[in-house]
mmCIF file of C-alpha atoms in Angstrom:
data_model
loop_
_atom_site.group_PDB
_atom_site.id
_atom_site.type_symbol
_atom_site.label_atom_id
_atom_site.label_comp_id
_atom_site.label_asym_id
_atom_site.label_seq_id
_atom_site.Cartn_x
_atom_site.Cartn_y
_atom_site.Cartn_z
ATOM 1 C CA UNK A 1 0.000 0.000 0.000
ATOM 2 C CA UNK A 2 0.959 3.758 -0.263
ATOM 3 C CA UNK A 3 1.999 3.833 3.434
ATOM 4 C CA UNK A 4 5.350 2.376 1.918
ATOM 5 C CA UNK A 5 5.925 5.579 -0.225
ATOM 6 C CA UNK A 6 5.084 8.132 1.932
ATOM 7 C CA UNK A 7 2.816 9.215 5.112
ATOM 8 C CA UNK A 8 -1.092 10.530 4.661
ATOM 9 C CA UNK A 9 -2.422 7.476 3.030
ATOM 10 C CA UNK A 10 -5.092 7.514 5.083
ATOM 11 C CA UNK A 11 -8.073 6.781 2.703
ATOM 12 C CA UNK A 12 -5.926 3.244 2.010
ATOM 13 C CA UNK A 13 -5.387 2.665 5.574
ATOM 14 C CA UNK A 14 -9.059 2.893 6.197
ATOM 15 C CA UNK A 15 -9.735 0.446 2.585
ATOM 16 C CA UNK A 16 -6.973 -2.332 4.025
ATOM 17 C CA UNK A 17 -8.298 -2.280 7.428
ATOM 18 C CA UNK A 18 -11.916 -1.670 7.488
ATOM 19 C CA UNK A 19 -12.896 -2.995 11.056
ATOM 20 C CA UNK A 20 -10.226 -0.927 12.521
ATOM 21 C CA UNK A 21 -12.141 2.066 14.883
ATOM 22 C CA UNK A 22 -12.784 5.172 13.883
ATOM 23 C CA UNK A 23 -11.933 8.343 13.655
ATOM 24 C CA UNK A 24 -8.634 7.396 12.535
ATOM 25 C CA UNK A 25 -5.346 8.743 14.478
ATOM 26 C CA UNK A 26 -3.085 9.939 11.790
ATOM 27 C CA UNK A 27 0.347 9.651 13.109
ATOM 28 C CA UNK A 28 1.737 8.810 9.723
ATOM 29 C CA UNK A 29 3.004 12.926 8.570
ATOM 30 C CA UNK A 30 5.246 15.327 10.612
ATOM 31 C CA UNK A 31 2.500 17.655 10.954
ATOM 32 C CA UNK A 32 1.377 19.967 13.747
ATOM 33 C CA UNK A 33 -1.471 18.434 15.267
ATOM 34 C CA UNK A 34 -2.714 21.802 16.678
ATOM 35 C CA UNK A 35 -2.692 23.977 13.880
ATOM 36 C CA UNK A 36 -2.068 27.945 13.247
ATOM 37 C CA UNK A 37 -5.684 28.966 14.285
ATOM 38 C CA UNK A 38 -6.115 32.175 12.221
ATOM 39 C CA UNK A 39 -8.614 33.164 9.654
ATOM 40 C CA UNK A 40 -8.759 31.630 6.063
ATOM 41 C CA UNK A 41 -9.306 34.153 2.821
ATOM 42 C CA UNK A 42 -12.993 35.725 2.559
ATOM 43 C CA UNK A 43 -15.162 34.838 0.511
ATOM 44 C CA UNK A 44 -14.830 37.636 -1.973
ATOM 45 C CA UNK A 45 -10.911 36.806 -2.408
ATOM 46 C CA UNK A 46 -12.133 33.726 -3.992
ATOM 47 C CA UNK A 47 -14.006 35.544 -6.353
ATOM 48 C CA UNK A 48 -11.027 37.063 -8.296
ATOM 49 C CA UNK A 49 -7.903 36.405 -9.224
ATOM 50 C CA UNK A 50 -5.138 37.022 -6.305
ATOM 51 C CA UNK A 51 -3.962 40.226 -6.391
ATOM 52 C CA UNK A 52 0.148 39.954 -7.556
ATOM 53 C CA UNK A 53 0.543 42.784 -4.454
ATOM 54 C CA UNK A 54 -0.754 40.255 -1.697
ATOM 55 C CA UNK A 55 1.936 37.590 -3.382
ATOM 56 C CA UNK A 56 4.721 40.046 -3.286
ATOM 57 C CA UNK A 57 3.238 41.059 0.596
ATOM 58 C CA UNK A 58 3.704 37.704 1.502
ATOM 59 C CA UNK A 59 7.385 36.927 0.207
ATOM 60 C CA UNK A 60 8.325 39.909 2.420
ATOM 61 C CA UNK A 61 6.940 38.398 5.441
ATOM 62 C CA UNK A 62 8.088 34.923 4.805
ATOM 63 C CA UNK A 63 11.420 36.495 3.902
ATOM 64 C CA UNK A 64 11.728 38.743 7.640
ATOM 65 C CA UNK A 65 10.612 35.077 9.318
ATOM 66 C CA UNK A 66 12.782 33.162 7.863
ATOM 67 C CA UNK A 67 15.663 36.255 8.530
ATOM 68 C CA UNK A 68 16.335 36.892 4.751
ATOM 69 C CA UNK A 69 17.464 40.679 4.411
ATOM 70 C CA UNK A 70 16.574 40.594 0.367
ATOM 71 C CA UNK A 71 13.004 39.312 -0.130
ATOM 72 C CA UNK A 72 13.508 39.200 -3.731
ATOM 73 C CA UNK A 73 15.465 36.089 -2.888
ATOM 74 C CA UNK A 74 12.215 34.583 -1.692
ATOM 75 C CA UNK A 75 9.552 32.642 -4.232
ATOM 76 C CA UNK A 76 5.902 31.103 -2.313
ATOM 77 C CA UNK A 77 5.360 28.278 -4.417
ATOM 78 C CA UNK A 78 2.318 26.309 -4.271
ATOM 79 C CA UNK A 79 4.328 23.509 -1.957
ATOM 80 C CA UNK A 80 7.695 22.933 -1.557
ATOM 81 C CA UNK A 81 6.880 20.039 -3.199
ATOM 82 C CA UNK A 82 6.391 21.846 -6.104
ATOM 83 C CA UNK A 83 9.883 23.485 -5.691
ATOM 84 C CA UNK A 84 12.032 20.516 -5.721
ATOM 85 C CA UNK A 85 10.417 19.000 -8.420
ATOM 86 C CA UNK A 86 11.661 22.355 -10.804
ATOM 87 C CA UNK A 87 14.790 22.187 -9.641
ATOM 88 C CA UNK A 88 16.090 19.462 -11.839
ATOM 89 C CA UNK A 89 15.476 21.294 -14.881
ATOM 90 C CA UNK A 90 16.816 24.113 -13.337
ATOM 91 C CA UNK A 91 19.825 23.324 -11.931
ATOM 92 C CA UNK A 92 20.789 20.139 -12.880
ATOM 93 C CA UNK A 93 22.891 18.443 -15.746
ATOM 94 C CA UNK A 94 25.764 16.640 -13.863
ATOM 95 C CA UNK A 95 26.363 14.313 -11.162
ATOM 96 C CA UNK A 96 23.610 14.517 -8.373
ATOM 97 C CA UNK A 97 24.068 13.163 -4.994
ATOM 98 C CA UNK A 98 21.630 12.817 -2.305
ATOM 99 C CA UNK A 99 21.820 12.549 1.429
ATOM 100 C CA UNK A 100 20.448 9.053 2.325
ATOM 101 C CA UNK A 101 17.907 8.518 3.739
ATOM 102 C CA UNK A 102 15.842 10.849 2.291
ATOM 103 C CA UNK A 103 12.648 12.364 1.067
ATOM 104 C CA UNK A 104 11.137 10.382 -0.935
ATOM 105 C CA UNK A 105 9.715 13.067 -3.394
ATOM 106 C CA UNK A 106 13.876 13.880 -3.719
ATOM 107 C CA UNK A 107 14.918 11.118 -4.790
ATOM 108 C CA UNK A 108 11.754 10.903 -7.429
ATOM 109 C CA UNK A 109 12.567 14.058 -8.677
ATOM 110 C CA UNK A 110 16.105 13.345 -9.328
ATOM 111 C CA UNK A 111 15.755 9.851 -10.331
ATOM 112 C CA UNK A 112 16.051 10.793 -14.270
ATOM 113 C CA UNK A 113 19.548 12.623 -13.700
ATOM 114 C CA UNK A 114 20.734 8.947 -12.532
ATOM 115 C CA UNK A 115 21.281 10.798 -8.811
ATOM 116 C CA UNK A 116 23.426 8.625 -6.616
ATOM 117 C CA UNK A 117 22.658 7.718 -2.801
ATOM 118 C CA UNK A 118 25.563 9.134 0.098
ATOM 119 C CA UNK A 119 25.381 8.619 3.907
ATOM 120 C CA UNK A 120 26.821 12.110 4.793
ATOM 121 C CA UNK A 121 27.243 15.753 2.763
ATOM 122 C CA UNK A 122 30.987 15.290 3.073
ATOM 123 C CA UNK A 123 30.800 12.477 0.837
ATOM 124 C CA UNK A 124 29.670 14.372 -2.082
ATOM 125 C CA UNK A 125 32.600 14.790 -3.343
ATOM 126 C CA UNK A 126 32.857 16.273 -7.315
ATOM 127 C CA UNK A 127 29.074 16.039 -7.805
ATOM 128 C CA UNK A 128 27.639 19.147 -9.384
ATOM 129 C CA UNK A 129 24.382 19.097 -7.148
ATOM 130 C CA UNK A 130 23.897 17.943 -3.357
ATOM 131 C CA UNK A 131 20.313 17.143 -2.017
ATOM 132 C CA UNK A 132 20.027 16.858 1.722
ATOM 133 C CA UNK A 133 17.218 17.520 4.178
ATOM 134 C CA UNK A 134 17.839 19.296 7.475
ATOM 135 C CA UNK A 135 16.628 18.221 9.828
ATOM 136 C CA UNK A 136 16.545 15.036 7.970
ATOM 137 C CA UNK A 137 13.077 12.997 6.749
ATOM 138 C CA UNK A 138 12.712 10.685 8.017
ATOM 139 C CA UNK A 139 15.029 10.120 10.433
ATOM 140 C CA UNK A 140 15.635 13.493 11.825
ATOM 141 C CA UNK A 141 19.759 13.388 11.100
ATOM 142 C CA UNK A 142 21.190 17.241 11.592
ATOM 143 C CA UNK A 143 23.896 18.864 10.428
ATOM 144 C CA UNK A 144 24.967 22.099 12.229
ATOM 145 C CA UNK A 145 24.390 25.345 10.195
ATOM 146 C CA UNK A 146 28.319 26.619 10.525
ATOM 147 C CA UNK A 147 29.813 23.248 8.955
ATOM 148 C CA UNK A 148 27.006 22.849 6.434
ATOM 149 C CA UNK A 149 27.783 26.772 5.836
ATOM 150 C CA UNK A 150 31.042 26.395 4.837
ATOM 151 C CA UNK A 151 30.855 22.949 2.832
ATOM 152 C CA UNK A 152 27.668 24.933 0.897
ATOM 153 C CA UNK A 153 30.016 27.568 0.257
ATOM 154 C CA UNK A 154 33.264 25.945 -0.796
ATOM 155 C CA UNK A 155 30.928 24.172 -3.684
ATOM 156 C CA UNK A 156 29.324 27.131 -4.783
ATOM 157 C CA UNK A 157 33.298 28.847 -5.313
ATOM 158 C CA UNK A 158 33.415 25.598 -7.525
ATOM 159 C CA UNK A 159 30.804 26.227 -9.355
ATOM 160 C CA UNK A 160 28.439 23.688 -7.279
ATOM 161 C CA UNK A 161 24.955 23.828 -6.377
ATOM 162 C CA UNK A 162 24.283 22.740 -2.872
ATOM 163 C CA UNK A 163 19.883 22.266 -1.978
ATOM 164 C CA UNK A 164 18.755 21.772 2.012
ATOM 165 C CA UNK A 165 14.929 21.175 1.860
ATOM 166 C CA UNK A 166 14.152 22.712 5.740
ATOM 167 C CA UNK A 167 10.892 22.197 5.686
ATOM 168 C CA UNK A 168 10.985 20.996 9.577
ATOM 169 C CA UNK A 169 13.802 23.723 10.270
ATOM 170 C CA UNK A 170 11.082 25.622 12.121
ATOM 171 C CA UNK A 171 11.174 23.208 15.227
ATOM 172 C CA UNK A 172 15.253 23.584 15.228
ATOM 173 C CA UNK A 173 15.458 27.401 13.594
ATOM 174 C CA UNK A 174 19.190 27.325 14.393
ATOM 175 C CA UNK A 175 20.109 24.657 11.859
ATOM 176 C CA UNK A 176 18.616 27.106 9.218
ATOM 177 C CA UNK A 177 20.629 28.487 6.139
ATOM 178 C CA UNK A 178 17.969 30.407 4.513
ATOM 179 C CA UNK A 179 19.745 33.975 5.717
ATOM 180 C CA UNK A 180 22.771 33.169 3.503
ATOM 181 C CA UNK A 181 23.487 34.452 0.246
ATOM 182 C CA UNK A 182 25.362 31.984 -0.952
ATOM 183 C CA UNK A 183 25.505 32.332 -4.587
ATOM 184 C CA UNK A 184 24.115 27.893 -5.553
ATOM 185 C CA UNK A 185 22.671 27.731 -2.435
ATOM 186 C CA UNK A 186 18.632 26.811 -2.691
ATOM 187 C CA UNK A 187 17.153 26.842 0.384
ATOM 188 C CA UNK A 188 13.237 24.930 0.235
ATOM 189 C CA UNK A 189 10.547 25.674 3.423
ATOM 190 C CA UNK A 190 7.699 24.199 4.121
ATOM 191 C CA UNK A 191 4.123 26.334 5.392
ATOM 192 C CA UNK A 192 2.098 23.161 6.162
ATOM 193 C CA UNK A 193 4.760 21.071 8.499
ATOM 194 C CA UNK A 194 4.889 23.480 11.145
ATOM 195 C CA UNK A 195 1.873 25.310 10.786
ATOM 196 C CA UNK A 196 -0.261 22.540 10.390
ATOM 197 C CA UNK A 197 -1.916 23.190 7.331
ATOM 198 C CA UNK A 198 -0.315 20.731 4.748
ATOM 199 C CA UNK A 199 -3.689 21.586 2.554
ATOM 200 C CA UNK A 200 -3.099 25.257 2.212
ATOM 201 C CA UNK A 201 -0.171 23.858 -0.441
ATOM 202 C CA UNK A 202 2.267 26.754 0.416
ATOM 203 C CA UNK A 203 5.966 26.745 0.368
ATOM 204 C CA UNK A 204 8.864 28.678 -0.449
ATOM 205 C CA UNK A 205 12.202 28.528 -2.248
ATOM 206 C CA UNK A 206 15.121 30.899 -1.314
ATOM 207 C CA UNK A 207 18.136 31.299 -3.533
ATOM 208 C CA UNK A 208 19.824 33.864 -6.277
ATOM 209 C CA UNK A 209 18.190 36.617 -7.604
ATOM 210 C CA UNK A 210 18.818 35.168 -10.674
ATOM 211 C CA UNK A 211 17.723 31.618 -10.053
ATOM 212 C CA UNK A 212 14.768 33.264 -8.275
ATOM 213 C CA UNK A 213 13.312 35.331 -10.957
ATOM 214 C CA UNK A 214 13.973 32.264 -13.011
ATOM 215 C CA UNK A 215 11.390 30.172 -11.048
ATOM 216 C CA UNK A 216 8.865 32.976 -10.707
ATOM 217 C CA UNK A 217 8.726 33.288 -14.930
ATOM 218 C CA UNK A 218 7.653 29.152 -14.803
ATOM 219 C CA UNK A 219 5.350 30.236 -11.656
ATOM 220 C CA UNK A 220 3.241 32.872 -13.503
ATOM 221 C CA UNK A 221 1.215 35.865 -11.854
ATOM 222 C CA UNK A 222 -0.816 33.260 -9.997
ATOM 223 C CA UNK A 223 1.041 30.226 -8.141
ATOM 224 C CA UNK A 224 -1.241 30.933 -5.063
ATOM 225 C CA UNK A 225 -5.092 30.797 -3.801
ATOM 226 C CA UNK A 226 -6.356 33.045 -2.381
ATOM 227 C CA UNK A 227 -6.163 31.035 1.025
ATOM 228 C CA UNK A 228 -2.734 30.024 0.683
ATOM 229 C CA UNK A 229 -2.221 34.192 0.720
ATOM 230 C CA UNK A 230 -4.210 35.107 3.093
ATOM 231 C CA UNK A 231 -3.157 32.349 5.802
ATOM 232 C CA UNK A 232 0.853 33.156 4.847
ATOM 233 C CA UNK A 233 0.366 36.578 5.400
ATOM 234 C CA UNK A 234 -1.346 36.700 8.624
ATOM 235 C CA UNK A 235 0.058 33.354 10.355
ATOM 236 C CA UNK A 236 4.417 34.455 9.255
ATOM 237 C CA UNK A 237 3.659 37.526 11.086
ATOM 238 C CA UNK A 238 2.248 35.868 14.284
ATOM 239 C CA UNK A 239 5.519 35.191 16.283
ATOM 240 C CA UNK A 240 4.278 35.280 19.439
ATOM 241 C CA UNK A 241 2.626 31.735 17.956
ATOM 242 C CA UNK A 242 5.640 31.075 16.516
ATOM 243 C CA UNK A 243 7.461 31.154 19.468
ATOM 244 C CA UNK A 244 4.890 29.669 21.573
ATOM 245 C CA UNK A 245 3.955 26.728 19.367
ATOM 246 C CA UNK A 246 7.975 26.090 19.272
ATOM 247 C CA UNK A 247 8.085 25.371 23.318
ATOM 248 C CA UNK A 248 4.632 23.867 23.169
ATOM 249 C CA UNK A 249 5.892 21.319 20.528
ATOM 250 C CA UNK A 250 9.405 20.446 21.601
ATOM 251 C CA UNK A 251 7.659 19.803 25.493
ATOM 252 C CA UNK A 252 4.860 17.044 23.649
ATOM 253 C CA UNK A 253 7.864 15.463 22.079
ATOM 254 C CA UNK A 254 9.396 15.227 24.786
ATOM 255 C CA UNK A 255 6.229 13.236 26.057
ATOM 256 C CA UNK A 256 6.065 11.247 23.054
ATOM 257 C CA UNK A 257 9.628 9.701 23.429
ATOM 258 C CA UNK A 258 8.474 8.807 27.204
ATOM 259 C CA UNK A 259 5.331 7.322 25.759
ATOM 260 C CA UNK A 260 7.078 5.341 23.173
ATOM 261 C CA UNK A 261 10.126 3.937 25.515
ATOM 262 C CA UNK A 262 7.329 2.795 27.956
ATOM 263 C CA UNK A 263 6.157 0.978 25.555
ATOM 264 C CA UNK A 264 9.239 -0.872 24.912
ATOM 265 C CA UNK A 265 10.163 1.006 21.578
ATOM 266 C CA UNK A 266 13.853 2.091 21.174
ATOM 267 C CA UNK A 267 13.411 5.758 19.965
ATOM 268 C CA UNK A 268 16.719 6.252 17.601
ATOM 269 C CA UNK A 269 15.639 10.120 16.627
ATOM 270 C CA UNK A 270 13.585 12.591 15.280
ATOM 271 C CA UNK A 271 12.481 16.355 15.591
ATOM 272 C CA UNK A 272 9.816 17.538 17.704
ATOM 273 C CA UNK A 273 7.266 16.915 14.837
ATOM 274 C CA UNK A 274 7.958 13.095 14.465
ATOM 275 C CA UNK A 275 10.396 10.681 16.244
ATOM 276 C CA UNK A 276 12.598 7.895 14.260
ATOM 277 C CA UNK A 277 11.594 4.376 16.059
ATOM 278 C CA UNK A 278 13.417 1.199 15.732
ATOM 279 C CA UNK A 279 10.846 -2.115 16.426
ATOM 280 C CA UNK A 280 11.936 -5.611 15.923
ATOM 281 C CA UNK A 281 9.080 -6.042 13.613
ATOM 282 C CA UNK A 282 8.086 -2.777 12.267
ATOM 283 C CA UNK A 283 5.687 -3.972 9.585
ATOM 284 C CA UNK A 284 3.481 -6.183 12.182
ATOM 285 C CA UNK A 285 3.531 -3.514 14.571
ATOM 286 C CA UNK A 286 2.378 -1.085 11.788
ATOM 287 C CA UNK A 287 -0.461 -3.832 10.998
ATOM 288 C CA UNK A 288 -1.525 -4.457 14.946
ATOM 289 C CA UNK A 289 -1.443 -0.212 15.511
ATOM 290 C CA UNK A 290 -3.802 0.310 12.334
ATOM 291 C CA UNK A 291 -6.032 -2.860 13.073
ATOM 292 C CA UNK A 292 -6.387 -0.593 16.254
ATOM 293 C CA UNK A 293 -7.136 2.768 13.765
ATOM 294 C CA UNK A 294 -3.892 3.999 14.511
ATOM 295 C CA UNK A 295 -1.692 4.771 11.440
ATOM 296 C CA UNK A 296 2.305 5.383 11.590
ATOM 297 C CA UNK A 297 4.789 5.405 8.648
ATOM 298 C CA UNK A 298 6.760 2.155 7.868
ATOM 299 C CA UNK A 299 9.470 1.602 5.429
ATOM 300 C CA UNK A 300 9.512 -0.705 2.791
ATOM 301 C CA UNK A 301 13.390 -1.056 2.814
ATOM 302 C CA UNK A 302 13.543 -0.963 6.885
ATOM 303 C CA UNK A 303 11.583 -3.769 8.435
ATOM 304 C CA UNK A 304 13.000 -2.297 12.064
ATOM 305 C CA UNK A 305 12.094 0.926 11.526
ATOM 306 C CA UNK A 306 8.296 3.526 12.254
ATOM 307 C CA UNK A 307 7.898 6.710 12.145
ATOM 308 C CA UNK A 308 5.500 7.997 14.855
ATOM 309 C CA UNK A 309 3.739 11.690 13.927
ATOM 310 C CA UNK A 310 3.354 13.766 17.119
ATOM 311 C CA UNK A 311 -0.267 13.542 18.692
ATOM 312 C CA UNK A 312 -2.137 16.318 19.848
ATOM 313 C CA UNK A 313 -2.754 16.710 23.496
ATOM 314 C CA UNK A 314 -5.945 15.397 23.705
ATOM 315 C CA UNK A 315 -4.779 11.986 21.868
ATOM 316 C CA UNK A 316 -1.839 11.277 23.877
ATOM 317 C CA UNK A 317 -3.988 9.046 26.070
ATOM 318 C CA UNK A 318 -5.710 6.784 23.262
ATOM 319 C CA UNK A 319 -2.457 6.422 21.756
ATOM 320 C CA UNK A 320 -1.253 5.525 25.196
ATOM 321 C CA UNK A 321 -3.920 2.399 25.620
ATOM 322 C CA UNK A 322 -3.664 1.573 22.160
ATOM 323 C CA UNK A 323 -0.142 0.644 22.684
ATOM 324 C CA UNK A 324 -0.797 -1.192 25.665
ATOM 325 C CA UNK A 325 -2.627 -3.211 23.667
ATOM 326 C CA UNK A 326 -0.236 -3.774 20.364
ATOM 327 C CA UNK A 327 3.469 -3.189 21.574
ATOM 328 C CA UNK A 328 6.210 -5.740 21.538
#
């Protein structure tokens, strides 16, 4: 099933184990389970085309929260998913290597440059591009901002391209390289992750000028709705929930890793939106959790390996009895 190839699968779950209770606890994303709780676009915004102003507006924003002094380095993209899949054509044409594990959608993306698969960034050697994800997905792997600073800079005096999808950098900010101008540096963030609205589809890619204006020629005048807009304008310029929502998250993972070594699961990593678990038999554990209407991510290639989303507050305790019931 699609569980294999990536989290949200949920309509599948629900087809493969029909008896299983319901509603369904979706632990199988690194989403925020207690979303950003301002106001969507009115109803008259959906009514016209978005204004080109508001989409400028918003790059601003996005570009003073993610501490970018040139905003003109910042594109909103309709996913960051939609950003790494451009930047083969864009940017590639020679050897690609990619941090493993990673991403999925990476490795999709790339898959027609004949990308090759490395266990660190210093391994990258000669390769014209380097993929990595910081913190890493799905294992939550960091490297520190001043070494991957310097190796992203040494490339780019070689005529390199270096790309660090951060699209979970907002629950470890100080990994972030989105502030640098480094010249093949392309820095991808994620709306949804953090924010907890993955449907919104909003993302952002921060790089050149010149690579940047590039992108926004394929986007067109109108790469966002109207609610993607409106909920990136107001919600980047709430830091007090920023800030907030930080400490509130890092404090439930903190809860989760309890929860999980009580229940006799070795957790190997993680950020505070997901944590990295290693179970003797991770595909029957998968099986017994969603028989139970639980669903976490497993790994086709790692048969000792779950992912485990973060649960809200309020489903902290049915996860709780649920692996009373199911755990090794």
């Amino acid at each position: 099933m699609g569980a294999f190839r990536h989290g949200g699968r949920l309509h599948e779950a629900m087809a493969a184990y029909p008896d299983a209770p319901r509603p369904w606890l979706d632990l199988s994303t690194g989403i925020n389970p207690e979303p950003w709780p301002g106001p969507r676009a009115p109803a008259e915004a959906l009514r016209r085309l978005p204004d080109p102003a508001q989409l400028t507006a918003l790059e601003a924003v996005a570009a003073r929260a993610f501490r970018v002094d040139d905003p003109g380095r910042v594109v909103a993209l309709p996913g960051a998913e939609a950003g790494l899949r451009l930047l083969p054509n864009l940017i590639g044409g020679g050897q690609t290597a990619l941090v493993a594990p990673i991403y999925g959608g990476h490795a999709e993306a790339w898959e027609p440059r004949a990308a090759r698969l490395i266990h660190a960034a210093d391994d990258a050697g000669n390769a014209d591009v380097l993929v990595l994800v910081n913190p890493n997905n799905p294992d939550g792997r960091r490297i520190e901002r001043d070494a991957l600073a310097v190796l992203a800079s040494a490339r780019s005096a070689l005529g390199r391209w270096t790309v660090v999808d951060e699209s979970f950098v907002e629950v470890a900010p100080d990994l972030s390289l989105a502030d640098l101008a480094i010249e093949r540096l392309v820095v991808l963030r994620s709306f949804g992750k953090f924010y907890g609205l993955p449907g919104a589809r909003l993302g952002f890619v921060i790089t050149s000028n010149e690579l940047a204006r590039e992108i926004r020629v394929l986007l067109g005048d109108w790469p966002l709705s109207a609610d993607a807009l409106a909920l990136g304008l107001a919600a980047y310029a709430d830091d007090a929930w920023r800030a907030t929502t930080q400490a509130r998250l890092a404090a439930q993972a903190g809860k989760l890793d309890a929860l999980l070594t009580s229940a006799g699961l070795n957790v190997l990593g993680g950020c505070d939106l997901f944590r990295w678990v290693a179970a003797p038999d991770a595909h029957a554990l998968f099986s017994r959790l969603a028989e139970q209407g639980v669903l976490v991510r497993p790994f086709a290639d790692r048969s000792d390996r779950l992912r485990f989303g973060l649960p809200s507050r309020r489903d902290f305790k049915r996860l709780r009895d649920v692996l009373e019931v199911v755990a090794p």
